[in-house]
Short mmCIF file of C-alpha atoms in Angstrom, two decimals:
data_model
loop_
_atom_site.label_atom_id
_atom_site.label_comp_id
_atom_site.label_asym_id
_atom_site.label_seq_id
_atom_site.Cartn_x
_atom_site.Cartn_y
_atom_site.Cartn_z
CA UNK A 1 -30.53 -14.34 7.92
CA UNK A 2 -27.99 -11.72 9.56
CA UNK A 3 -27.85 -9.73 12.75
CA UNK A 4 -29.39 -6.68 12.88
CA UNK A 5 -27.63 -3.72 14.37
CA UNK A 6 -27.86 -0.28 14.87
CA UNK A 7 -25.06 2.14 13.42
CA UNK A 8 -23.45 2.72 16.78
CA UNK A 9 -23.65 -0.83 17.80
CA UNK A 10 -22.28 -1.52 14.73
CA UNK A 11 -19.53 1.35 15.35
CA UNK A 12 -19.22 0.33 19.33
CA UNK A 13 -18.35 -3.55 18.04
CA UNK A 14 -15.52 -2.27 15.85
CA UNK A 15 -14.33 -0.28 17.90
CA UNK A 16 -13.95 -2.43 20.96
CA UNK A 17 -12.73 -5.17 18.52
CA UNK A 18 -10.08 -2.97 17.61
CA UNK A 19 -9.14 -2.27 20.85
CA UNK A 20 -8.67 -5.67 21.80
CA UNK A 21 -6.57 -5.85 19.07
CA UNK A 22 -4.39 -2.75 20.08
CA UNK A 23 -4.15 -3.89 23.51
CA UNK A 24 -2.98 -7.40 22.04
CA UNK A 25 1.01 -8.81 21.99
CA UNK A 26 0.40 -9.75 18.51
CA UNK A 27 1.35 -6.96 16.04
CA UNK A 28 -1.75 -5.24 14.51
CA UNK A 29 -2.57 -5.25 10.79
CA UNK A 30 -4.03 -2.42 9.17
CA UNK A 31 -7.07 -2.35 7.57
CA UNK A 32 -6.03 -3.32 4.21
CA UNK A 33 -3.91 -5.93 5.80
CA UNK A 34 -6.79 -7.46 7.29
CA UNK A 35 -9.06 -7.26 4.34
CA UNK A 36 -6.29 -9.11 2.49
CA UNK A 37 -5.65 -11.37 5.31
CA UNK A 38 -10.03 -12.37 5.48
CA UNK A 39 -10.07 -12.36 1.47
CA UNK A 40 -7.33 -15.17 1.79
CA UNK A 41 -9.04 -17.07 4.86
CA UNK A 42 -13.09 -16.48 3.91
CA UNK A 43 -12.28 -17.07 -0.10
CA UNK A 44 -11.62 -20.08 -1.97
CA UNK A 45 -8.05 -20.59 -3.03
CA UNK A 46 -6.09 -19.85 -5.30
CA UNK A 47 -5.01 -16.56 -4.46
CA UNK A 48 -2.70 -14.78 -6.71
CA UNK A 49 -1.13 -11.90 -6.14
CA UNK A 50 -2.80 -10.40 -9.00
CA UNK A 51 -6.11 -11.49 -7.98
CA UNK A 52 -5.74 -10.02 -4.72
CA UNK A 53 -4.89 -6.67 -6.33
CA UNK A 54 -7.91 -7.11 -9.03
CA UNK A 55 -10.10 -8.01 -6.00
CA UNK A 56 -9.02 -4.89 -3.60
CA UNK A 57 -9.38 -2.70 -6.40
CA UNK A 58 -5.58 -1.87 -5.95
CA UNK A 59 -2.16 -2.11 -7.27
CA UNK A 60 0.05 -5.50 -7.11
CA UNK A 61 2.82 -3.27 -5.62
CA UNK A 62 -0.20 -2.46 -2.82
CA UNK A 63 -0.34 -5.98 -2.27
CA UNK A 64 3.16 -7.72 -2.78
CA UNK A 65 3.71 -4.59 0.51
CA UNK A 66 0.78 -6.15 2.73
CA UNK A 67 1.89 -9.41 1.96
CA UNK A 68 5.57 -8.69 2.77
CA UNK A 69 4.53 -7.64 6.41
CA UNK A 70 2.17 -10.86 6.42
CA UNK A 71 4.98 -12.91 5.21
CA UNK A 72 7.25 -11.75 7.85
CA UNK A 73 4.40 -12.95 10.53
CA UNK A 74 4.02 -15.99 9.71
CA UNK A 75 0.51 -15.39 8.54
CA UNK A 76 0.79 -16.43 5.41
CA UNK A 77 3.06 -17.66 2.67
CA UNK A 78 4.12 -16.95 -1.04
CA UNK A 79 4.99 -19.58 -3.56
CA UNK A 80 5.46 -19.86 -7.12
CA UNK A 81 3.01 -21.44 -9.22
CA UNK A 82 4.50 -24.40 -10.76
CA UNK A 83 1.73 -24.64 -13.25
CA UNK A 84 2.81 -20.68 -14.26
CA UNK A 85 6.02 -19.91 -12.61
CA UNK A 86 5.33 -15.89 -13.47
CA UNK A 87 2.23 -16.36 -10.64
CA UNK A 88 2.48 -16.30 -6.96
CA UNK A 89 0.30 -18.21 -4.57
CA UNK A 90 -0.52 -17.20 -1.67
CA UNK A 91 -1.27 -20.07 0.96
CA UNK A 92 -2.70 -19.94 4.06
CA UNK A 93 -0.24 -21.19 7.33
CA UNK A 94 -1.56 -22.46 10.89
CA UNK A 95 -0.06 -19.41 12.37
CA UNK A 96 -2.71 -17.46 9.85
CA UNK A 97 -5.24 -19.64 10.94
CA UNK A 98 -5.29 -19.32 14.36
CA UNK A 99 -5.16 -15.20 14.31
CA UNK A 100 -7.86 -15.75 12.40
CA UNK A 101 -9.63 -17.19 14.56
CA UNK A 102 -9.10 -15.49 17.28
CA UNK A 103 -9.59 -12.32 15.55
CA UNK A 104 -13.46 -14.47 15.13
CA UNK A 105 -13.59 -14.64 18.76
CA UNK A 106 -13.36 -11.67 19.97
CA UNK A 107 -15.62 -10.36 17.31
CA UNK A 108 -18.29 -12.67 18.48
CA UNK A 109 -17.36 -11.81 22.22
CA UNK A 110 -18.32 -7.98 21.61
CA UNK A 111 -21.17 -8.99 19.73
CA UNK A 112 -22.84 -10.74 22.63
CA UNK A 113 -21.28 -7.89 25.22
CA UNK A 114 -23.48 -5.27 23.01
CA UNK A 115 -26.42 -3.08 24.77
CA UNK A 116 -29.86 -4.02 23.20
#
């Protein structure tokens, strides 16, 4: 069973979501970022950075960039696989977690501040 919304409430939730965001300390993720970021939290591990690609329907290149950024905020982390040493895993971090959570929050925040 889901929520039902209409198109503008759906439209009014991201956008006040996303200007949470903006208005945030924490640096803000792109779209793709984020999809990459939820496909890594909401998914069952492992991720590879093939996978990713093969799951976003883009390049690895596409993703070993998003990653990068990721990487560099502590959101997430890279490691070889020592099964296969050509794959990377990519791991979820507590940093990750929590923005993740938050990000949950203030989705569910706007959610209950929509008009009927």
């Amino acid at each position: 069973m889901g929520i039902e919304l209409r198109p503008a409430q759906a439209l009014r939730l991201l956008h006040q979501t996303a200007l949470l965001q903006a208005r945030d300390d924490e640096h803000d993720l792109t779209v793709r970022q984020t999809a990459i970021l939820l496909t890594i939290y909401l998914e069952a591990p492992p991720h590879t950075v093939r996978g990713l690609a093969a799951r976003l329907n883009v390049t690895k290149p596409v993703i070993t960039r998003a990653l990068d950024t990721m990487g560099g905020l502590e959101l997430l982390e890279r490691r070889r696989d020592p099964a296969d040493k050509r794959n990377v895993l990519v791991r979820r971090t507590v940093k990750g977690s929590l923005h993740v959570s938050r990000m949950a929050d203030r989705l569910v925040e706007q959610a209950g501040a929509l008009q009927p």
